[in-house]
Amino acid sequence: MADVTDNGGRKYDPDADHSFPDEKLNEILPELLSDPEVRTYLKAQNVNAVTRKGYNDHGEKHIEIVRNRALRLYDLLKEGGVEFNGAAQQGLEEADEAVIVALAATLHDIGHIVHRDEHAYYSIPLAADLLDRFLPRFYETPEVVRMKAEVLHAILCHHTEEDPLTTEAGVIRVSDALDMERGRSRIPYEKGGRGINTLSSQAIDSVALKPGDSKPVLVEIEMVNAAGVYQVDNLLKAKLHKSLLEDYIRIIAVNTKADDQLVERIEL
């Protein structure tokens, strides 16, 4: 696996060495990212969330961050010997696991074009239609159906009310919560507000994914004040719960501001 400790795995590099077969992902991902319908969805899905409701970003930047974090998390888990069951139980290839992760990460929030509330459920029919058009370029009909099933399951289960049944879906669920740096909380908050959601969203300085010692993955979070605990405890902890990845991810959050020692360190 490539050494990306300098950026915490912020950007997927198709030319790097990975702990999974990446040829199929590297073939499909550029086509996905250049697809006009996909690109329009990613722009349009911010209208309800940001323009109309005044919430934080759920558009192109969020999707880019989640997809890169998801592929990094998947890579670290594979390096640590974690078995993935989604593609395997459908009779698909190991190389399809990363494609499922990338597709679900990219499409998980498109339901926002219908409404912010319950958006995960609206994402399902929209993504299904898109996948019916997109997947046949790379798969035969039986594989299209099975790939679609796994991608839709992962999309649905980024919503905390739904429990993932696959490790691929667990990756999407956790990665969605990892977009929390410098005001990029996944807890909706109103811009300019002074509530705990707003204040805590400003308290996370950086998030990095690294190989762990006791567990395959270490998530290191640097906070600039104790309010960041709310983000870690109320969002990330909830997303990790029932993700099927609890035994493989260690989370450490450290308060780096010397004059604010209400909380120095928390660990999940």
PDB file of C-alpha atoms in Angstrom:
ATOM      1  CA  MET A   1       0.000   0.000   0.000  1.00  0.00           C
ATOM      2  CA  ALA A   2       1.252   3.472  -0.800  1.00  0.00           C
ATOM      3  CA  ASP A   3       2.640   5.616   1.967  1.00  0.00           C
ATOM      4  CA  VAL A   4       0.154   8.452   2.240  1.00  0.00           C
ATOM      5  CA  THR A   5       0.760   9.411   5.841  1.00  0.00           C
ATOM      6  CA  ASP A   6       1.653  12.912   4.712  1.00  0.00           C
ATOM      7  CA  ASN A   7      -1.958  13.650   3.819  1.00  0.00           C
ATOM      8  CA  GLY A   8      -3.859  11.128   5.889  1.00  0.00           C
ATOM      9  CA  GLY A   9      -5.114   9.418   2.754  1.00  0.00           C
ATOM     10  CA  ARG A  10      -6.917  12.480   1.491  1.00  0.00           C
ATOM     11  CA  LYS A  11      -6.857  11.623  -2.206  1.00  0.00           C
ATOM     12  CA  TYR A  12      -7.057   8.282  -3.965  1.00  0.00           C
ATOM     13  CA  ASP A  13      -4.033   7.753  -6.206  1.00  0.00           C
ATOM     14  CA  PRO A  14      -4.667   5.242  -9.012  1.00  0.00           C
ATOM     15  CA  ASP A  15      -0.924   4.916  -9.624  1.00  0.00           C
ATOM     16  CA  ALA A  16      -0.087   3.950  -6.041  1.00  0.00           C
ATOM     17  CA  ASP A  17       0.266   0.406  -4.743  1.00  0.00           C
ATOM     18  CA  HIS A  18      -2.882  -0.795  -3.002  1.00  0.00           C
ATOM     19  CA  SER A  19      -3.831  -3.750  -0.844  1.00  0.00           C
ATOM     20  CA  PHE A  20      -6.614  -4.693  -3.243  1.00  0.00           C
ATOM     21  CA  PRO A  21      -6.856  -5.364  -6.993  1.00  0.00           C
ATOM     22  CA  ASP A  22      -7.363  -1.863  -8.389  1.00  0.00           C
ATOM     23  CA  GLU A  23      -7.459  -2.325 -12.171  1.00  0.00           C
ATOM     24  CA  LYS A  24     -11.250  -2.390 -12.424  1.00  0.00           C
ATOM     25  CA  LEU A  25     -11.652   0.580 -10.092  1.00  0.00           C
ATOM     26  CA  ASN A  26      -9.092   2.542 -12.089  1.00  0.00           C
ATOM     27  CA  GLU A  27     -11.012   1.778 -15.276  1.00  0.00           C
ATOM     28  CA  ILE A  28     -14.435   2.719 -13.927  1.00  0.00           C
ATOM     29  CA  LEU A  29     -13.710   5.664 -11.608  1.00  0.00           C
ATOM     30  CA  PRO A  30     -12.652   8.196 -14.295  1.00  0.00           C
ATOM     31  CA  GLU A  31     -15.782   7.349 -16.294  1.00  0.00           C
ATOM     32  CA  LEU A  32     -17.940   7.834 -13.217  1.00  0.00           C
ATOM     33  CA  LEU A  33     -16.412  11.190 -12.338  1.00  0.00           C
ATOM     34  CA  SER A  34     -16.750  12.519 -15.888  1.00  0.00           C
ATOM     35  CA  ASP A  35     -20.342  11.325 -16.351  1.00  0.00           C
ATOM     36  CA  PRO A  36     -22.547  14.401 -17.028  1.00  0.00           C
ATOM     37  CA  GLU A  37     -25.519  13.059 -15.066  1.00  0.00           C
ATOM     38  CA  VAL A  38     -23.389  12.231 -12.035  1.00  0.00           C
ATOM     39  CA  ARG A  39     -21.690  15.615 -12.119  1.00  0.00           C
ATOM     40  CA  THR A  40     -25.037  17.394 -12.302  1.00  0.00           C
ATOM     41  CA  TYR A  41     -26.440  15.419  -9.376  1.00  0.00           C
ATOM     42  CA  LEU A  42     -23.465  16.378  -7.226  1.00  0.00           C
ATOM     43  CA  LYS A  43     -24.055  20.054  -7.941  1.00  0.00           C
ATOM     44  CA  ALA A  44     -27.853  19.949  -7.663  1.00  0.00           C
ATOM     45  CA  GLN A  45     -27.939  18.041  -4.367  1.00  0.00           C
ATOM     46  CA  ASN A  46     -26.601  21.077  -2.516  1.00  0.00           C
ATOM     47  CA  VAL A  47     -29.575  23.268  -3.434  1.00  0.00           C
ATOM     48  CA  ASN A  48     -31.959  21.855  -0.837  1.00  0.00           C
ATOM     49  CA  ALA A  49     -29.296  21.361   1.830  1.00  0.00           C
ATOM     50  CA  VAL A  50     -27.366  24.617   1.483  1.00  0.00           C
ATOM     51  CA  THR A  51     -29.355  27.142  -0.556  1.00  0.00           C
ATOM     52  CA  ARG A  52     -32.804  26.389   0.841  1.00  0.00           C
ATOM     53  CA  LYS A  53     -32.150  25.068   4.338  1.00  0.00           C
ATOM     54  CA  GLY A  54     -28.913  26.916   5.061  1.00  0.00           C
ATOM     55  CA  TYR A  55     -27.118  23.743   6.117  1.00  0.00           C
ATOM     56  CA  ASN A  56     -23.511  22.755   5.620  1.00  0.00           C
ATOM     57  CA  ASP A  57     -22.131  21.334   2.368  1.00  0.00           C
ATOM     58  CA  HIS A  58     -23.509  18.047   1.031  1.00  0.00           C
ATOM     59  CA  GLY A  59     -22.360  18.518  -2.560  1.00  0.00           C
ATOM     60  CA  GLU A  60     -19.296  17.945  -4.709  1.00  0.00           C
ATOM     61  CA  LYS A  61     -16.688  18.617  -2.023  1.00  0.00           C
ATOM     62  CA  HIS A  62     -18.393  16.372   0.514  1.00  0.00           C
ATOM     63  CA  ILE A  63     -18.625  13.555  -2.012  1.00  0.00           C
ATOM     64  CA  GLU A  64     -14.970  13.914  -2.987  1.00  0.00           C
ATOM     65  CA  ILE A  65     -13.907  13.744   0.655  1.00  0.00           C
ATOM     66  CA  VAL A  66     -16.120  10.765   1.483  1.00  0.00           C
ATOM     67  CA  ARG A  67     -15.035   8.806  -1.599  1.00  0.00           C
ATOM     68  CA  ASN A  68     -11.343   9.367  -0.890  1.00  0.00           C
ATOM     69  CA  ARG A  69     -11.748   8.530   2.790  1.00  0.00           C
ATOM     70  CA  ALA A  70     -13.781   5.438   1.926  1.00  0.00           C
ATOM     71  CA  LEU A  71     -11.158   4.107  -0.471  1.00  0.00           C
ATOM     72  CA  ARG A  72      -8.412   4.831   2.054  1.00  0.00           C
ATOM     73  CA  LEU A  73     -10.357   3.100   4.827  1.00  0.00           C
ATOM     74  CA  TYR A  74     -11.068   0.139   2.546  1.00  0.00           C
ATOM     75  CA  ASP A  75      -7.376  -0.087   1.616  1.00  0.00           C
ATOM     76  CA  LEU A  76      -6.265  -0.077   5.259  1.00  0.00           C
ATOM     77  CA  LEU A  77      -8.828  -2.708   6.192  1.00  0.00           C
ATOM     78  CA  LYS A  78      -7.687  -4.922   3.320  1.00  0.00           C
ATOM     79  CA  GLU A  79      -4.084  -4.452   4.391  1.00  0.00           C
ATOM     80  CA  GLY A  80      -5.122  -5.547   7.873  1.00  0.00           C
ATOM     81  CA  GLY A  81      -6.669  -8.757   6.572  1.00  0.00           C
ATOM     82  CA  VAL A  82     -10.313  -7.790   7.094  1.00  0.00           C
ATOM     83  CA  GLU A  83     -12.673  -9.875   4.964  1.00  0.00           C
ATOM     84  CA  PHE A  84     -15.364  -8.168   2.900  1.00  0.00           C
ATOM     85  CA  ASN A  85     -18.605 -10.041   2.385  1.00  0.00           C
ATOM     86  CA  GLY A  86     -20.750  -7.946   0.049  1.00  0.00           C
ATOM     87  CA  ALA A  87     -19.271  -8.726  -3.352  1.00  0.00           C
ATOM     88  CA  ALA A  88     -18.193 -12.207  -2.264  1.00  0.00           C
ATOM     89  CA  GLN A  89     -21.669 -13.312  -1.198  1.00  0.00           C
ATOM     90  CA  GLN A  90     -23.051 -12.113  -4.532  1.00  0.00           C
ATOM     91  CA  GLY A  91     -20.516 -14.232  -6.409  1.00  0.00           C
ATOM     92  CA  LEU A  92     -18.701 -11.137  -7.641  1.00  0.00           C
ATOM     93  CA  GLU A  93     -14.937 -10.674  -7.809  1.00  0.00           C
ATOM     94  CA  GLU A  94     -12.693  -9.182  -5.152  1.00  0.00           C
ATOM     95  CA  ALA A  95     -11.946  -6.337  -7.563  1.00  0.00           C
ATOM     96  CA  ASP A  96     -15.631  -5.384  -7.435  1.00  0.00           C
ATOM     97  CA  GLU A  97     -15.431  -4.494  -3.737  1.00  0.00           C
ATOM     98  CA  ALA A  98     -13.598  -1.226  -4.394  1.00  0.00           C
ATOM     99  CA  VAL A  99     -15.988  -0.380  -7.232  1.00  0.00           C
ATOM    100  CA  ILE A 100     -18.954  -0.858  -4.890  1.00  0.00           C
ATOM    101  CA  VAL A 101     -17.298   1.428  -2.344  1.00  0.00           C
ATOM    102  CA  ALA A 102     -16.526   4.135  -4.916  1.00  0.00           C
ATOM    103  CA  LEU A 103     -19.984   4.050  -6.501  1.00  0.00           C
ATOM    104  CA  ALA A 104     -21.826   4.141  -3.177  1.00  0.00           C
ATOM    105  CA  ALA A 105     -19.635   6.931  -1.826  1.00  0.00           C
ATOM    106  CA  THR A 106     -20.261   9.004  -4.946  1.00  0.00           C
ATOM    107  CA  LEU A 107     -24.031   8.494  -5.073  1.00  0.00           C
ATOM    108  CA  HIS A 108     -25.021   8.221  -1.415  1.00  0.00           C
ATOM    109  CA  ASP A 109     -26.404  11.757  -1.093  1.00  0.00           C
ATOM    110  CA  ILE A 110     -28.145  12.305  -4.440  1.00  0.00           C
ATOM    111  CA  GLY A 111     -31.523  12.001  -2.706  1.00  0.00           C
ATOM    112  CA  HIS A 112     -30.957  15.546  -1.480  1.00  0.00           C
ATOM    113  CA  ILE A 113     -32.317  16.766  -4.809  1.00  0.00           C
ATOM    114  CA  VAL A 114     -35.740  15.606  -3.570  1.00  0.00           C
ATOM    115  CA  HIS A 115     -35.451  16.674   0.074  1.00  0.00           C
ATOM    116  CA  ARG A 116     -32.870  16.888   2.824  1.00  0.00           C
ATOM    117  CA  ASP A 117     -35.137  14.962   5.199  1.00  0.00           C
ATOM    118  CA  GLU A 118     -35.025  11.187   4.643  1.00  0.00           C
ATOM    119  CA  HIS A 119     -32.659  11.754   1.728  1.00  0.00           C
ATOM    120  CA  ALA A 120     -31.107   8.279   1.986  1.00  0.00           C
ATOM    121  CA  TYR A 121     -34.399   6.726   0.913  1.00  0.00           C
ATOM    122  CA  TYR A 122     -34.794   9.090  -2.030  1.00  0.00           C
ATOM    123  CA  SER A 123     -31.253   8.246  -3.129  1.00  0.00           C
ATOM    124  CA  ILE A 124     -32.222   4.626  -3.817  1.00  0.00           C
ATOM    125  CA  PRO A 125     -34.502   5.006  -6.885  1.00  0.00           C
ATOM    126  CA  LEU A 126     -32.353   7.803  -8.303  1.00  0.00           C
ATOM    127  CA  ALA A 127     -29.153   5.791  -7.964  1.00  0.00           C
ATOM    128  CA  ALA A 128     -30.866   2.664  -9.296  1.00  0.00           C
ATOM    129  CA  ASP A 129     -31.812   4.456 -12.514  1.00  0.00           C
ATOM    130  CA  LEU A 130     -28.311   5.836 -12.915  1.00  0.00           C
ATOM    131  CA  LEU A 131     -26.680   2.466 -12.257  1.00  0.00           C
ATOM    132  CA  ASP A 132     -28.972   0.793 -14.808  1.00  0.00           C
ATOM    133  CA  ARG A 133     -27.466   3.084 -17.415  1.00  0.00           C
ATOM    134  CA  PHE A 134     -23.881   3.167 -16.173  1.00  0.00           C
ATOM    135  CA  LEU A 135     -23.028  -0.384 -15.078  1.00  0.00           C
ATOM    136  CA  PRO A 136     -23.747  -2.200 -18.395  1.00  0.00           C
ATOM    137  CA  ARG A 137     -20.731  -0.422 -19.852  1.00  0.00           C
ATOM    138  CA  PHE A 138     -18.541  -2.604 -17.636  1.00  0.00           C
ATOM    139  CA  TYR A 139     -20.609  -5.648 -16.587  1.00  0.00           C
ATOM    140  CA  GLU A 140     -22.910  -8.271 -18.056  1.00  0.00           C
ATOM    141  CA  THR A 141     -26.553  -8.319 -16.927  1.00  0.00           C
ATOM    142  CA  PRO A 142     -26.194 -10.783 -14.002  1.00  0.00           C
ATOM    143  CA  GLU A 143     -23.289  -8.788 -12.592  1.00  0.00           C
ATOM    144  CA  VAL A 144     -25.145  -5.508 -13.154  1.00  0.00           C
ATOM    145  CA  VAL A 145     -27.999  -6.707 -10.947  1.00  0.00           C
ATOM    146  CA  ARG A 146     -25.683  -7.893  -8.184  1.00  0.00           C
ATOM    147  CA  MET A 147     -23.463  -4.819  -8.293  1.00  0.00           C
ATOM    148  CA  LYS A 148     -26.536  -2.609  -8.150  1.00  0.00           C
ATOM    149  CA  ALA A 149     -27.831  -4.526  -5.139  1.00  0.00           C
ATOM    150  CA  GLU A 150     -24.615  -3.982  -3.207  1.00  0.00           C
ATOM    151  CA  VAL A 151     -24.242  -0.316  -4.116  1.00  0.00           C
ATOM    152  CA  LEU A 152     -27.846   0.462  -3.145  1.00  0.00           C
ATOM    153  CA  HIS A 153     -27.463  -1.386   0.151  1.00  0.00           C
ATOM    154  CA  ALA A 154     -24.357   0.648   0.967  1.00  0.00           C
ATOM    155  CA  ILE A 155     -26.108   3.895   0.026  1.00  0.00           C
ATOM    156  CA  LEU A 156     -29.093   3.135   2.239  1.00  0.00           C
ATOM    157  CA  CYS A 157     -26.978   2.147   5.224  1.00  0.00           C
ATOM    158  CA  HIS A 158     -25.025   5.384   5.429  1.00  0.00           C
ATOM    159  CA  HIS A 159     -28.211   6.438   7.239  1.00  0.00           C
ATOM    160  CA  THR A 160     -27.776   5.564  10.921  1.00  0.00           C
ATOM    161  CA  GLU A 161     -31.325   4.197  11.124  1.00  0.00           C
ATOM    162  CA  GLU A 162     -30.363   1.308   8.829  1.00  0.00           C
ATOM    163  CA  ASP A 163     -27.861  -1.368   9.883  1.00  0.00           C
ATOM    164  CA  PRO A 164     -25.241  -2.440   7.320  1.00  0.00           C
ATOM    165  CA  LEU A 165     -25.186  -6.117   6.418  1.00  0.00           C
ATOM    166  CA  THR A 166     -21.908  -5.874   4.505  1.00  0.00           C
ATOM    167  CA  THR A 167     -18.481  -4.541   5.327  1.00  0.00           C
ATOM    168  CA  GLU A 168     -18.536  -2.493   2.123  1.00  0.00           C
ATOM    169  CA  ALA A 169     -21.632  -0.707   3.439  1.00  0.00           C
ATOM    170  CA  GLY A 170     -19.900  -0.215   6.783  1.00  0.00           C
ATOM    171  CA  VAL A 171     -17.061   1.598   5.029  1.00  0.00           C
ATOM    172  CA  ILE A 172     -19.521   4.090   3.510  1.00  0.00           C
ATOM    173  CA  ARG A 173     -21.303   4.606   6.813  1.00  0.00           C
ATOM    174  CA  VAL A 174     -18.109   5.425   8.717  1.00  0.00           C
ATOM    175  CA  SER A 175     -16.499   7.452   5.922  1.00  0.00           C
ATOM    176  CA  ASP A 176     -19.518   9.740   5.704  1.00  0.00           C
ATOM    177  CA  ALA A 177     -18.852  10.783   9.298  1.00  0.00           C
ATOM    178  CA  LEU A 178     -15.148  11.408   8.675  1.00  0.00           C
ATOM    179  CA  ASP A 179     -15.910  14.581   6.721  1.00  0.00           C
ATOM    180  CA  MET A 180     -15.778  16.748   9.828  1.00  0.00           C
ATOM    181  CA  GLU A 181     -12.748  19.006   9.515  1.00  0.00           C
ATOM    182  CA  ARG A 182     -12.963  22.776   9.959  1.00  0.00           C
ATOM    183  CA  GLY A 183     -16.705  23.196   9.894  1.00  0.00           C
ATOM    184  CA  ARG A 184     -17.441  20.214   7.651  1.00  0.00           C
ATOM    185  CA  SER A 185     -19.644  18.403  10.184  1.00  0.00           C
ATOM    186  CA  ARG A 186     -22.133  15.779   8.989  1.00  0.00           C
ATOM    187  CA  ILE A 187     -24.489  16.945  11.740  1.00  0.00           C
ATOM    188  CA  PRO A 188     -26.636  19.537   9.959  1.00  0.00           C
ATOM    189  CA  TYR A 189     -26.148  23.008  11.359  1.00  0.00           C
ATOM    190  CA  GLU A 190     -27.264  26.441  10.277  1.00  0.00           C
ATOM    191  CA  LYS A 191     -24.565  28.801   9.102  1.00  0.00           C
ATOM    192  CA  GLY A 192     -24.059  31.641  11.545  1.00  0.00           C
ATOM    193  CA  GLY A 193     -25.732  29.751  14.369  1.00  0.00           C
ATOM    194  CA  ARG A 194     -24.275  29.499  17.869  1.00  0.00           C
ATOM    195  CA  GLY A 195     -25.641  26.112  18.925  1.00  0.00           C
ATOM    196  CA  ILE A 196     -23.515  23.111  19.875  1.00  0.00           C
ATOM    197  CA  ASN A 197     -23.754  21.653  16.350  1.00  0.00           C
ATOM    198  CA  THR A 198     -22.223  24.812  14.894  1.00  0.00           C
ATOM    199  CA  LEU A 199     -19.607  25.353  17.598  1.00  0.00           C
ATOM    200  CA  SER A 200     -18.480  21.735  17.661  1.00  0.00           C
ATOM    201  CA  SER A 201     -18.204  21.653  13.876  1.00  0.00           C
ATOM    202  CA  GLN A 202     -15.529  24.356  14.082  1.00  0.00           C
ATOM    203  CA  ALA A 203     -13.544  22.452  16.709  1.00  0.00           C
ATOM    204  CA  ILE A 204     -12.128  19.653  14.521  1.00  0.00           C
ATOM    205  CA  ASP A 205      -8.837  20.716  12.960  1.00  0.00           C
ATOM    206  CA  SER A 206      -7.774  17.542  11.146  1.00  0.00           C
ATOM    207  CA  VAL A 207      -8.702  13.909  10.551  1.00  0.00           C
ATOM    208  CA  ALA A 208      -6.157  11.337   9.372  1.00  0.00           C
ATOM    209  CA  LEU A 209      -6.474   7.626   8.588  1.00  0.00           C
ATOM    210  CA  LYS A 210      -3.386   5.531   9.274  1.00  0.00           C
ATOM    211  CA  PRO A 211      -2.383   1.906   9.787  1.00  0.00           C
ATOM    212  CA  GLY A 212      -3.032   0.966  13.394  1.00  0.00           C
ATOM    213  CA  ASP A 213      -1.160  -1.162  15.909  1.00  0.00           C
ATOM    214  CA  SER A 214      -3.835  -2.900  17.960  1.00  0.00           C
ATOM    215  CA  LYS A 215      -6.399  -2.610  15.148  1.00  0.00           C
ATOM    216  CA  PRO A 216      -5.980  -2.364  11.361  1.00  0.00           C
ATOM    217  CA  VAL A 217      -7.061   1.289  11.210  1.00  0.00           C
ATOM    218  CA  LEU A 218      -6.209   4.283  13.372  1.00  0.00           C
ATOM    219  CA  VAL A 219      -8.305   7.425  12.966  1.00  0.00           C
ATOM    220  CA  GLU A 220      -6.469  10.406  14.458  1.00  0.00           C
ATOM    221  CA  ILE A 221      -8.521  13.519  15.135  1.00  0.00           C
ATOM    222  CA  GLU A 222      -7.037  16.824  16.262  1.00  0.00           C
ATOM    223  CA  MET A 223      -9.391  19.221  18.052  1.00  0.00           C
ATOM    224  CA  VAL A 224      -8.759  22.876  18.828  1.00  0.00           C
ATOM    225  CA  ASN A 225     -11.230  22.951  21.702  1.00  0.00           C
ATOM    226  CA  ALA A 226     -13.281  20.585  23.820  1.00  0.00           C
ATOM    227  CA  ALA A 227     -16.472  21.190  21.823  1.00  0.00           C
ATOM    228  CA  GLY A 228     -15.083  18.773  19.248  1.00  0.00           C
ATOM    229  CA  VAL A 229     -15.933  15.923  21.603  1.00  0.00           C
ATOM    230  CA  TYR A 230     -19.565  16.407  20.611  1.00  0.00           C
ATOM    231  CA  GLN A 231     -18.702  15.642  16.980  1.00  0.00           C
ATOM    232  CA  VAL A 232     -16.727  12.532  17.867  1.00  0.00           C
ATOM    233  CA  ASP A 233     -19.158  11.182  20.438  1.00  0.00           C
ATOM    234  CA  ASN A 234     -22.463  12.082  18.778  1.00  0.00           C
ATOM    235  CA  LEU A 235     -21.636  11.480  15.131  1.00  0.00           C
ATOM    236  CA  LEU A 236     -18.616   9.281  14.567  1.00  0.00           C
ATOM    237  CA  LYS A 237     -19.409   6.955  17.466  1.00  0.00           C
ATOM    238  CA  ALA A 238     -22.986   6.558  16.213  1.00  0.00           C
ATOM    239  CA  LYS A 239     -21.807   5.785  12.682  1.00  0.00           C
ATOM    240  CA  LEU A 240     -19.240   3.260  13.891  1.00  0.00           C
ATOM    241  CA  HIS A 241     -21.888   1.489  15.982  1.00  0.00           C
ATOM    242  CA  LYS A 242     -23.268  -1.542  14.102  1.00  0.00           C
ATOM    243  CA  SER A 243     -21.063  -0.748  11.095  1.00  0.00           C
ATOM    244  CA  LEU A 244     -19.485  -4.244  11.233  1.00  0.00           C
ATOM    245  CA  LEU A 245     -16.162  -2.401  11.567  1.00  0.00           C
ATOM    246  CA  GLU A 246     -16.113  -1.724  15.312  1.00  0.00           C
ATOM    247  CA  ASP A 247     -13.427  -4.341  15.926  1.00  0.00           C
ATOM    248  CA  TYR A 248     -11.120  -2.961  13.244  1.00  0.00           C
ATOM    249  CA  ILE A 249     -11.038   0.801  13.831  1.00  0.00           C
ATOM    250  CA  ARG A 250      -9.439   2.689  16.712  1.00  0.00           C
ATOM    251  CA  ILE A 251     -10.316   6.366  17.082  1.00  0.00           C
ATOM    252  CA  ILE A 252      -8.197   8.807  19.065  1.00  0.00           C
ATOM    253  CA  ALA A 253      -9.175  12.471  19.399  1.00  0.00           C
ATOM    254  CA  VAL A 254      -6.703  14.883  20.984  1.00  0.00           C
ATOM    255  CA  ASN A 255      -7.253  18.457  22.109  1.00  0.00           C
ATOM    256  CA  THR A 256      -4.205  20.322  20.798  1.00  0.00           C
ATOM    257  CA  LYS A 257      -4.977  23.738  22.279  1.00  0.00           C
ATOM    258  CA  ALA A 258      -2.775  24.223  25.332  1.00  0.00           C
ATOM    259  CA  ASP A 259      -5.066  26.672  27.160  1.00  0.00           C
ATOM    260  CA  ASP A 260      -8.164  24.487  26.828  1.00  0.00           C
ATOM    261  CA  GLN A 261      -7.646  21.324  28.830  1.00  0.00           C
ATOM    262  CA  LEU A 262     -11.231  20.461  29.678  1.00  0.00           C
ATOM    263  CA  VAL A 263     -10.675  17.405  27.500  1.00  0.00           C
ATOM    264  CA  GLU A 264      -7.159  16.353  26.569  1.00  0.00           C
ATOM    265  CA  ARG A 265      -7.896  13.066  24.826  1.00  0.00           C
ATOM    266  CA  ILE A 266     -10.720  10.646  24.132  1.00  0.00           C
ATOM    267  CA  GLU A 267     -10.527   7.202  22.594  1.00  0.00           C
ATOM    268  CA  LEU A 268     -13.154   4.970  21.007  1.00  0.00           C
TER     269      LEU A 268
END
